[in-house]
Amino acid sequence: MEKLTVENFYKSRKSVFELTLFAGAGGLSKIIESREIQRPSMILMGWLKGFASDRIQVLGRTEMSYLQSLNREKMSEILDDLFKFDIPCMIVSKGIMPPPIMLEIADRKNIPLLSSKLATVDLMNKLATWLDVKFAPKVYVHGTMVDVYGVGMIYTGKSGIGKSECALDLVERGHRLIADDVIELRKQGDNVLIASGTNLLGHHMEIRGVGIIDIEKLFGVRAIRMQKRVELEVRLVMWEELPDYERIGIETKTNSFLGVEIPVVTIPVSSGKNLTAVSEVIAMNFMLKVYGENPAQTFVDRLNDEIRRKSKLQDYLKEDVE
Amino acid sequence: MVNLAVEKELKIKNKLGLHARPAMLLVQAATQFQSDIKIVKGDIEVNAKSIMGVLILAAEKGSIVKVIADGPDENEAVDSIAKLFTDGFGED
């Protein structure tokens, strides 16, 4: 994973978090190693044990008003304690202007001191979400990601089996492409998998015999999406290479990406087969299951009832000797 | 028995890097083999048989990529791809 520097953070989040860099610019190359955020109140009170100094430190109004209530000597003593640690950066919220002595120490210790105009709660929330994304485990998968009726489907299978062509067909029918060929999967929380493309790739796609096309240019914004939760894997395989595929649909196979289990539907491909219609059905069937309906199960239950009813009748008739 | 994949680190020699033409040569070479072939650069891993994948690596001159082949003809596949790299894809 690429290292996340304070400079990356400052430059990319400057406008969203309404950040201003006040001091410690010499420390912009520092690396943010932790996804957590810390309020250093205990340090200000003089308790230095167990201080998580690898985290971004956020000082809110309470901390700042405490600091400002102190005389110059005491304030400088406490700040010296705080800045002794190798902190990646410090953010003062609510647009509070840090006292001059704090700027001076930050400059001396090369620890970036930023100020955000956001309220502390807001800043903490946004920062936590952003860090979660940045620190999320990632993996690249060869496949095609399409949003079909709002269901995130990742198509996998050998090169040339027709993943891109299937996606193109789906886009023509009003579904949306997330990315083709190289899919970045990111784990969010414990069991959510988010798929997106890469910057360079955008919504380009190679169609064999045609070359590289741009789905966004051809079909407009309605045909694309930047990211989507992965809900299903559709695995395309050659008809001949597949010994047994699901004929009824009551068993669900899953595949694990970054430890997140995703249901897999394996579809045998043959020429002349309409993958688009099948894809739409897969998506709708998935939604039915999410809403608590399972057509395959319902059918199997009905069949079992019928068999039971018949055998009961048989038993009754067998005893029926007059 | 565990069948290990064959891998090799390769350096881009030609000035223009892995642009469209070399990428096409690479994909053409890879497609001739049955093995699964991957190209890794940094934290991105792509399928060597897909042109989009190879292109988005945007590999520049001097950068190192790793070729990983797994399958019945993995050795031949890696050798054939390695040769393209050492020849600088026929470019300066």
CSV table of C-alpha atoms in Angstrom, one decimal:
chain,number,residue,atom,x,y,z
A,1,MET,CA,0.0,0.0,0.0
A,2,GLU,CA,1.2,3.5,-0.8
A,3,LYS,CA,2.2,5.5,2.3
A,4,LEU,CA,-0.2,8.2,3.4
A,5,THR,CA,1.7,11.4,4.1
A,6,VAL,CA,0.4,14.4,6.0
A,7,GLU,CA,1.0,16.3,2.7
A,8,ASN,CA,-1.4,14.0,0.8
A,9,PHE,CA,-3.9,14.4,3.5
A,10,TYR,CA,-3.6,18.2,3.6
A,11,LYS,CA,-3.7,18.7,-0.1
A,12,SER,CA,-6.5,16.3,-0.9
A,13,ARG,CA,-8.8,17.3,2.1
A,14,LYS,CA,-8.0,21.0,2.3
A,15,SER,CA,-11.3,22.2,0.9
A,16,VAL,CA,-13.6,19.5,2.3
A,17,PHE,CA,-12.2,19.8,5.9
A,18,GLU,CA,-11.6,23.5,5.5
A,19,LEU,CA,-8.0,23.2,6.5
A,20,THR,CA,-5.3,25.8,7.0
A,21,LEU,CA,-1.7,25.0,7.7
A,22,PHE,CA,-0.4,27.2,10.5
A,23,ALA,CA,2.9,25.8,11.4
A,24,GLY,CA,5.2,22.8,11.2
A,25,ALA,CA,5.4,22.7,7.3
A,26,GLY,CA,8.7,20.9,7.7
A,27,GLY,CA,6.9,17.8,8.9
A,28,LEU,CA,4.5,17.5,5.9
A,29,SER,CA,6.4,14.4,4.7
A,30,LYS,CA,5.5,12.6,8.0
A,31,ILE,CA,3.5,9.4,7.4
A,32,ILE,CA,0.1,8.7,8.9
A,33,GLU,CA,0.4,5.2,10.3
A,34,SER,CA,-2.8,4.9,12.2
A,35,ARG,CA,-6.4,4.9,11.1
A,36,GLU,CA,-7.5,6.2,14.5
A,37,ILE,CA,-7.9,9.7,15.8
A,38,GLN,CA,-7.0,10.9,19.2
A,39,ARG,CA,-8.1,13.8,21.5
A,40,PRO,CA,-5.0,14.5,23.6
A,41,SER,CA,-6.9,15.8,26.7
A,42,MET,CA,-5.1,13.4,29.1
A,43,ILE,CA,-1.7,14.6,27.9
A,44,LEU,CA,-2.7,18.2,28.6
A,45,MET,CA,-3.6,17.1,32.1
A,46,GLY,CA,-0.1,15.7,32.5
A,47,TRP,CA,-0.9,12.0,32.1
A,48,LEU,CA,1.7,10.8,29.4
A,49,LYS,CA,1.4,7.0,29.8
A,50,GLY,CA,-0.1,5.0,27.0
A,51,PHE,CA,-0.4,8.0,24.7
A,52,ALA,CA,-1.1,6.9,21.1
A,53,SER,CA,1.2,9.4,19.5
A,54,ASP,CA,1.0,7.7,16.0
A,55,ARG,CA,-2.6,9.0,15.6
A,56,ILE,CA,-3.8,12.3,14.2
A,57,GLN,CA,-4.5,14.5,17.2
A,58,VAL,CA,-7.6,16.7,17.3
A,59,LEU,CA,-7.9,19.6,19.7
A,60,GLY,CA,-11.4,20.9,20.2
A,61,ARG,CA,-12.8,23.9,22.0
A,62,THR,CA,-12.4,22.3,25.5
A,63,GLU,CA,-8.7,21.5,25.0
A,64,MET,CA,-8.0,24.9,23.5
A,65,SER,CA,-9.9,26.9,26.2
A,66,TYR,CA,-8.0,24.9,28.9
A,67,LEU,CA,-4.7,25.8,27.2
A,68,GLN,CA,-5.6,29.4,26.9
A,69,SER,CA,-6.6,29.6,30.6
A,70,LEU,CA,-3.0,28.8,31.6
A,71,ASN,CA,-0.2,31.2,32.1
A,72,ARG,CA,2.6,31.3,29.5
A,73,GLU,CA,5.0,29.2,31.5
A,74,LYS,CA,2.6,26.4,32.3
A,75,MET,CA,1.2,26.4,28.7
A,76,SER,CA,4.7,26.0,27.2
A,77,GLU,CA,5.5,23.2,29.6
A,78,ILE,CA,2.4,21.2,28.7
A,79,LEU,CA,2.9,21.9,25.0
A,80,ASP,CA,6.5,20.8,25.2
A,81,ASP,CA,5.3,17.5,26.7
A,82,LEU,CA,2.8,17.1,23.9
A,83,PHE,CA,5.1,17.9,21.0
A,84,LYS,CA,7.8,15.7,22.5
A,85,PHE,CA,6.0,12.8,20.9
A,86,ASP,CA,6.4,11.9,17.2
A,87,ILE,CA,2.9,13.0,16.2
A,88,PRO,CA,1.9,12.9,12.5
A,89,CYS,CA,-0.1,16.1,12.7
A,90,MET,CA,-2.3,18.1,14.9
A,91,ILE,CA,-5.7,19.7,14.0
A,92,VAL,CA,-7.4,22.4,15.9
A,93,SER,CA,-11.2,22.4,15.1
A,94,LYS,CA,-13.8,25.1,15.0
A,95,GLY,CA,-11.4,27.5,13.3
A,96,ILE,CA,-9.8,28.4,16.6
A,97,MET,CA,-6.5,30.2,16.1
A,98,PRO,CA,-3.7,28.4,18.0
A,99,PRO,CA,-1.7,30.6,20.4
A,100,PRO,CA,1.6,31.9,19.1
A,101,ILE,CA,3.6,29.7,21.5
A,102,MET,CA,2.0,26.6,20.0
A,103,LEU,CA,2.9,27.7,16.4
A,104,GLU,CA,6.5,28.3,17.6
A,105,ILE,CA,6.8,24.8,19.1
A,106,ALA,CA,5.2,23.1,16.1
A,107,ASP,CA,7.7,24.8,13.8
A,108,ARG,CA,10.6,23.9,16.0
A,109,LYS,CA,9.5,20.2,16.2
A,110,ASN,CA,8.4,20.0,12.6
A,111,ILE,CA,4.9,18.8,13.5
A,112,PRO,CA,2.3,20.1,11.1
A,113,LEU,CA,-0.3,22.2,13.0
A,114,LEU,CA,-3.5,22.6,11.1
A,115,SER,CA,-6.8,24.3,11.8
A,116,SER,CA,-10.2,23.2,10.5
A,117,LYS,CA,-13.3,25.4,10.4
A,118,LEU,CA,-15.5,22.4,11.0
A,119,ALA,CA,-17.1,21.6,14.4
A,120,THR,CA,-15.2,19.0,16.3
A,121,VAL,CA,-17.8,16.2,15.9
A,122,ASP,CA,-18.1,16.9,12.2
A,123,LEU,CA,-14.3,16.9,11.7
A,124,MET,CA,-13.9,13.7,13.7
A,125,ASN,CA,-16.6,11.9,11.7
A,126,LYS,CA,-15.4,13.0,8.3
A,127,LEU,CA,-11.8,12.3,9.3
A,128,ALA,CA,-12.7,8.8,10.6
A,129,THR,CA,-14.6,8.0,7.4
A,130,TRP,CA,-11.8,9.2,5.2
A,131,LEU,CA,-9.1,7.3,7.2
A,132,ASP,CA,-11.3,4.1,7.0
A,133,VAL,CA,-11.3,4.3,3.2
A,134,LYS,CA,-7.5,5.1,3.0
A,135,PHE,CA,-6.6,2.3,5.3
A,136,ALA,CA,-9.1,-0.3,3.9
A,137,PRO,CA,-7.6,-3.5,2.7
A,138,LYS,CA,-7.5,-3.5,-1.1
A,139,VAL,CA,-7.2,-6.1,-3.9
A,140,TYR,CA,-7.2,-5.9,-7.7
A,141,VAL,CA,-9.4,-8.4,-9.6
A,142,HIS,CA,-9.6,-9.1,-13.3
A,143,GLY,CA,-13.2,-8.8,-14.1
A,144,THR,CA,-16.0,-6.4,-15.1
A,145,MET,CA,-18.3,-4.6,-12.6
A,146,VAL,CA,-21.8,-3.6,-13.5
A,147,ASP,CA,-24.7,-2.3,-11.6
A,148,VAL,CA,-27.8,-4.2,-12.8
A,149,TYR,CA,-31.1,-2.8,-11.3
A,150,GLY,CA,-29.0,-1.6,-8.3
A,151,VAL,CA,-27.4,-5.0,-7.7
A,152,GLY,CA,-23.6,-4.8,-7.8
A,153,MET,CA,-22.4,-7.7,-10.0
A,154,ILE,CA,-18.8,-8.5,-10.7
A,155,TYR,CA,-18.2,-10.7,-13.8
A,156,THR,CA,-15.2,-13.0,-13.7
A,157,GLY,CA,-13.9,-15.6,-16.1
A,158,LYS,CA,-11.1,-16.1,-18.5
A,159,SER,CA,-9.9,-13.4,-20.9
A,160,GLY,CA,-12.0,-13.4,-24.1
A,161,ILE,CA,-15.0,-15.2,-22.6
A,162,GLY,CA,-17.2,-12.1,-23.2
A,163,LYS,CA,-17.3,-10.2,-19.9
A,164,SER,CA,-16.9,-6.8,-21.6
A,165,GLU,CA,-19.4,-7.6,-24.4
A,166,CYS,CA,-21.9,-8.7,-21.7
A,167,ALA,CA,-21.3,-5.4,-19.9
A,168,LEU,CA,-21.7,-3.4,-23.1
A,169,ASP,CA,-25.0,-5.1,-23.8
A,170,LEU,CA,-26.2,-4.4,-20.2
A,171,VAL,CA,-25.2,-0.7,-20.6
A,172,GLU,CA,-27.2,-0.6,-23.8
A,173,ARG,CA,-30.2,-1.8,-21.8
A,174,GLY,CA,-29.8,1.0,-19.3
A,175,HIS,CA,-27.6,-0.6,-16.7
A,176,ARG,CA,-24.4,1.1,-15.4
A,177,LEU,CA,-20.8,0.2,-15.8
A,178,ILE,CA,-18.4,0.7,-12.8
A,179,ALA,CA,-15.2,-0.5,-14.4
A,180,ASP,CA,-14.0,-3.1,-16.9
A,181,ASP,CA,-10.9,-5.3,-16.7
A,182,VAL,CA,-9.2,-4.0,-13.6
A,183,ILE,CA,-11.4,-3.8,-10.6
A,184,GLU,CA,-10.2,-2.4,-7.3
A,185,LEU,CA,-12.0,-4.0,-4.4
A,186,ARG,CA,-11.9,-2.4,-1.0
A,187,LYS,CA,-13.2,-3.8,2.2
A,188,GLN,CA,-15.4,-1.5,4.2
A,189,GLY,CA,-16.2,-2.5,7.8
A,190,ASP,CA,-16.5,-6.3,8.3
A,191,ASN,CA,-18.6,-7.4,5.4
A,192,VAL,CA,-19.0,-4.8,2.8
A,193,LEU,CA,-16.9,-4.9,-0.4
A,194,ILE,CA,-16.8,-1.8,-2.6
A,195,ALA,CA,-15.7,-2.0,-6.2
A,196,SER,CA,-14.3,0.9,-8.3
A,197,GLY,CA,-12.0,1.4,-11.3
A,198,THR,CA,-8.7,3.1,-11.4
A,199,ASN,CA,-8.1,6.7,-12.4
A,200,LEU,CA,-6.4,6.0,-15.7
A,201,LEU,CA,-8.9,3.3,-16.7
A,202,GLY,CA,-12.0,5.4,-16.1
A,203,HIS,CA,-14.9,3.9,-18.0
A,204,HIS,CA,-12.9,2.7,-21.0
A,205,MET,CA,-13.4,-0.8,-22.3
A,206,GLU,CA,-11.8,-3.0,-24.9
A,207,ILE,CA,-14.2,-4.6,-27.4
A,208,ARG,CA,-12.4,-7.2,-29.4
A,209,GLY,CA,-12.2,-6.3,-33.0
A,210,VAL,CA,-13.1,-2.7,-32.3
A,211,GLY,CA,-10.5,-1.5,-29.9
A,212,ILE,CA,-10.7,0.8,-26.9
A,213,ILE,CA,-14.0,2.6,-26.4
A,214,ASP,CA,-15.2,5.1,-23.8
A,215,ILE,CA,-18.5,4.1,-22.3
A,216,GLU,CA,-19.0,7.6,-20.7
A,217,LYS,CA,-18.5,9.4,-24.0
A,218,LEU,CA,-20.7,6.9,-25.9
A,219,PHE,CA,-23.6,6.5,-23.6
A,220,GLY,CA,-23.4,9.5,-21.2
A,221,VAL,CA,-23.4,9.8,-17.5
A,222,ARG,CA,-26.4,7.6,-17.0
A,223,ALA,CA,-24.4,4.6,-18.2
A,224,ILE,CA,-21.7,4.9,-15.5
A,225,ARG,CA,-21.1,4.7,-11.8
A,226,MET,CA,-17.9,5.5,-9.9
A,227,GLN,CA,-18.3,2.8,-7.2
A,228,LYS,CA,-20.7,0.1,-6.1
A,229,ARG,CA,-21.0,-2.4,-3.4
A,230,VAL,CA,-20.3,-6.0,-4.7
A,231,GLU,CA,-23.3,-8.2,-4.0
A,232,LEU,CA,-22.8,-11.0,-6.5
A,233,GLU,CA,-20.1,-12.7,-8.5
A,234,VAL,CA,-21.1,-13.9,-11.9
A,235,ARG,CA,-18.6,-16.4,-13.1
A,236,LEU,CA,-18.6,-17.1,-16.8
A,237,VAL,CA,-17.2,-20.4,-17.9
A,238,MET,CA,-17.1,-22.3,-21.2
A,239,TRP,CA,-19.9,-24.7,-21.6
A,240,GLU,CA,-17.4,-27.6,-22.1
A,241,GLU,CA,-15.3,-26.8,-19.1
A,242,LEU,CA,-18.2,-27.0,-16.7
A,243,PRO,CA,-19.0,-30.4,-15.4
A,244,ASP,CA,-21.9,-29.5,-13.0
A,245,TYR,CA,-23.6,-26.2,-12.6
A,246,GLU,CA,-26.6,-25.2,-10.5
A,247,ARG,CA,-29.8,-26.6,-11.9
A,248,ILE,CA,-32.2,-25.7,-9.2
A,249,GLY,CA,-30.7,-22.8,-7.3
A,250,ILE,CA,-31.2,-23.7,-3.7
A,251,GLU,CA,-27.5,-24.1,-2.8
A,252,THR,CA,-25.5,-20.9,-2.7
A,253,LYS,CA,-21.8,-21.1,-3.3
A,254,THR,CA,-19.7,-18.2,-2.2
A,255,ASN,CA,-16.3,-16.8,-3.0
A,256,SER,CA,-14.2,-14.8,-0.5
A,257,PHE,CA,-12.6,-11.5,-1.4
A,258,LEU,CA,-10.6,-9.9,1.4
A,259,GLY,CA,-12.5,-12.2,3.8
A,260,VAL,CA,-15.9,-11.0,2.6
A,261,GLU,CA,-18.1,-13.9,1.3
A,262,ILE,CA,-19.8,-13.0,-1.9
A,263,PRO,CA,-22.4,-15.4,-3.5
A,264,VAL,CA,-21.3,-16.8,-6.8
A,265,VAL,CA,-23.5,-17.7,-9.7
A,266,THR,CA,-21.7,-19.8,-12.4
A,267,ILE,CA,-23.0,-19.4,-15.9
A,268,PRO,CA,-22.0,-21.6,-18.7
A,269,VAL,CA,-21.4,-19.5,-21.9
A,270,SER,CA,-22.2,-20.7,-25.4
A,271,SER,CA,-22.6,-18.8,-28.6
A,272,GLY,CA,-26.0,-17.4,-29.1
A,273,LYS,CA,-26.8,-17.4,-25.5
A,274,ASN,CA,-28.3,-14.1,-24.2
A,275,LEU,CA,-26.2,-13.3,-21.2
A,276,THR,CA,-27.9,-9.9,-20.8
A,277,ALA,CA,-31.3,-11.5,-20.1
A,278,VAL,CA,-29.7,-14.0,-17.8
A,279,SER,CA,-27.9,-11.2,-16.0
A,280,GLU,CA,-31.1,-9.2,-15.4
A,281,VAL,CA,-32.8,-12.3,-14.1
A,282,ILE,CA,-29.8,-13.0,-11.7
A,283,ALA,CA,-30.1,-9.5,-10.4
A,284,MET,CA,-33.9,-9.7,-9.9
A,285,ASN,CA,-33.6,-13.1,-8.3
A,286,PHE,CA,-31.0,-11.8,-5.9
A,287,MET,CA,-33.4,-8.9,-4.9
A,288,LEU,CA,-36.2,-11.4,-4.4
A,289,LYS,CA,-34.0,-13.3,-2.0
A,290,VAL,CA,-33.0,-10.2,-0.2
A,291,TYR,CA,-36.7,-9.4,0.3
A,292,GLY,CA,-37.2,-12.8,1.7
A,293,GLU,CA,-38.5,-14.7,-1.3
A,294,ASN,CA,-36.7,-17.7,-2.7
A,295,PRO,CA,-38.5,-19.0,-5.8
A,296,ALA,CA,-36.3,-22.1,-6.0
A,297,GLN,CA,-37.0,-23.0,-2.4
A,298,THR,CA,-40.7,-22.3,-2.7
A,299,PHE,CA,-40.9,-24.6,-5.7
A,300,VAL,CA,-38.9,-27.4,-4.0
A,301,ASP,CA,-41.2,-27.1,-0.9
A,302,ARG,CA,-44.3,-27.4,-3.1
A,303,LEU,CA,-42.8,-30.4,-4.8
A,304,ASN,CA,-42.1,-32.0,-1.4
A,305,ASP,CA,-45.7,-31.3,-0.2
A,306,GLU,CA,-47.0,-32.9,-3.4
A,307,ILE,CA,-44.9,-36.1,-2.9
A,308,ARG,CA,-45.9,-36.3,0.8
A,309,ARG,CA,-49.6,-35.9,-0.1
A,310,LYS,CA,-49.4,-38.6,-2.8
A,311,SER,CA,-47.6,-41.1,-0.5
A,312,LYS,CA,-50.3,-40.4,2.3
A,313,LEU,CA,-53.0,-41.2,-0.2
A,314,GLN,CA,-51.1,-44.4,-1.3
A,315,ASP,CA,-50.9,-45.5,2.4
A,316,TYR,CA,-54.5,-44.8,2.9
A,317,LEU,CA,-55.5,-46.8,-0.2
A,318,LYS,CA,-53.3,-49.7,0.7
A,319,GLU,CA,-55.1,-50.1,4.1
A,320,ASP,CA,-58.4,-49.7,2.3
A,321,VAL,CA,-59.3,-53.4,1.8
A,322,GLU,CA,-62.8,-54.3,2.1
B,1,MET,CA,1.6,-31.6,-4.6
B,2,VAL,CA,1.7,-27.9,-4.8
B,3,ASN,CA,2.3,-26.6,-8.3
B,4,LEU,CA,4.1,-23.3,-7.9
B,5,ALA,CA,3.7,-20.5,-10.4
B,6,VAL,CA,6.8,-19.2,-12.3
B,7,GLU,CA,7.6,-15.6,-11.8
B,8,LYS,CA,10.2,-13.2,-13.0
B,9,GLU,CA,11.0,-9.6,-12.5
B,10,LEU,CA,11.5,-7.5,-15.6
B,11,LYS,CA,12.7,-4.0,-16.3
B,12,ILE,CA,11.3,-1.7,-18.9
B,13,LYS,CA,14.2,-0.7,-21.2
B,14,ASN,CA,12.6,1.3,-24.0
B,15,LYS,CA,12.3,5.1,-23.7
B,16,LEU,CA,8.5,5.4,-24.2
B,17,GLY,CA,7.7,2.7,-21.6
B,18,LEU,CA,4.9,0.2,-21.9
B,19,HIS,CA,2.8,2.4,-24.3
B,20,ALA,CA,0.1,1.1,-26.6
B,21,ARG,CA,2.3,-0.8,-29.1
B,22,PRO,CA,4.5,-2.7,-26.6
B,23,ALA,CA,1.4,-3.5,-24.6
B,24,MET,CA,-0.2,-5.0,-27.6
B,25,LEU,CA,2.9,-7.1,-28.3
B,26,LEU,CA,2.8,-8.3,-24.7
B,27,VAL,CA,-0.9,-9.2,-24.8
B,28,GLN,CA,-0.4,-11.0,-28.2
B,29,ALA,CA,2.5,-13.0,-26.7
B,30,ALA,CA,0.5,-13.8,-23.5
B,31,THR,CA,-2.6,-14.9,-25.4
B,32,GLN,CA,-0.7,-17.7,-27.1
B,33,PHE,CA,-0.3,-19.5,-23.9
B,34,GLN,CA,-2.8,-21.5,-21.9
B,35,SER,CA,-1.4,-20.5,-18.5
B,36,ASP,CA,-2.9,-17.7,-16.5
B,37,ILE,CA,-0.4,-14.9,-16.7
B,38,LYS,CA,-0.4,-11.8,-14.5
B,39,ILE,CA,1.7,-8.7,-14.5
B,40,VAL,CA,2.3,-6.9,-11.2
B,41,LYS,CA,3.5,-3.4,-10.8
B,42,GLY,CA,3.5,-1.8,-7.3
B,43,ASP,CA,0.2,-2.9,-5.7
B,44,ILE,CA,-1.6,-3.3,-9.0
B,45,GLU,CA,-2.0,-6.8,-10.5
B,46,VAL,CA,-3.5,-7.2,-13.9
B,47,ASN,CA,-4.2,-10.0,-16.4
B,48,ALA,CA,-1.5,-10.1,-19.1
B,49,LYS,CA,-4.0,-11.2,-21.7
B,50,SER,CA,-6.1,-8.0,-21.4
B,51,ILE,CA,-4.9,-4.9,-23.2
B,52,MET,CA,-6.7,-2.5,-20.8
B,53,GLY,CA,-5.0,-4.1,-17.8
B,54,VAL,CA,-1.6,-3.9,-19.3
B,55,LEU,CA,-2.1,-0.3,-20.4
B,56,ILE,CA,-3.3,1.0,-17.0
B,57,LEU,CA,0.0,-0.1,-15.5
B,58,ALA,CA,1.4,3.0,-17.3
B,59,ALA,CA,4.9,1.4,-16.7
B,60,GLU,CA,7.6,3.9,-17.5
B,61,LYS,CA,11.2,3.4,-18.6
B,62,GLY,CA,13.3,1.9,-15.8
B,63,SER,CA,10.4,0.6,-13.8
B,64,ILE,CA,10.2,-3.0,-12.8
B,65,VAL,CA,7.2,-5.3,-13.3
B,66,LYS,CA,6.8,-8.9,-12.2
B,67,VAL,CA,5.4,-11.5,-14.6
B,68,ILE,CA,3.7,-14.5,-12.9
B,69,ALA,CA,2.6,-17.5,-15.0
B,70,ASP,CA,0.7,-20.5,-13.8
B,71,GLY,CA,-0.4,-23.4,-16.0
B,72,PRO,CA,0.9,-26.1,-18.3
B,73,ASP,CA,3.1,-23.8,-20.3
B,74,GLU,CA,4.2,-21.4,-17.6
B,75,ASN,CA,7.9,-21.6,-18.3
B,76,GLU,CA,7.6,-20.9,-22.0
B,77,ALA,CA,5.2,-18.1,-21.3
B,78,VAL,CA,7.5,-16.3,-18.9
B,79,ASP,CA,10.5,-16.8,-21.3
B,80,SER,CA,8.6,-15.5,-24.3
B,81,ILE,CA,7.4,-12.4,-22.3
B,82,ALA,CA,10.9,-11.8,-20.8
B,83,LYS,CA,12.4,-11.8,-24.3
B,84,LEU,CA,10.1,-8.9,-25.3
B,85,PHE,CA,11.3,-6.9,-22.4
B,86,THR,CA,15.0,-7.6,-23.0
B,87,ASP,CA,14.5,-6.6,-26.6
B,88,GLY,CA,12.9,-3.4,-25.4
B,89,PHE,CA,9.9,-4.4,-27.5
B,90,GLY,CA,12.0,-3.7,-30.6
B,91,GLU,CA,12.2,0.0,-29.7
B,92,ASP,CA,15.1,2.3,-28.4
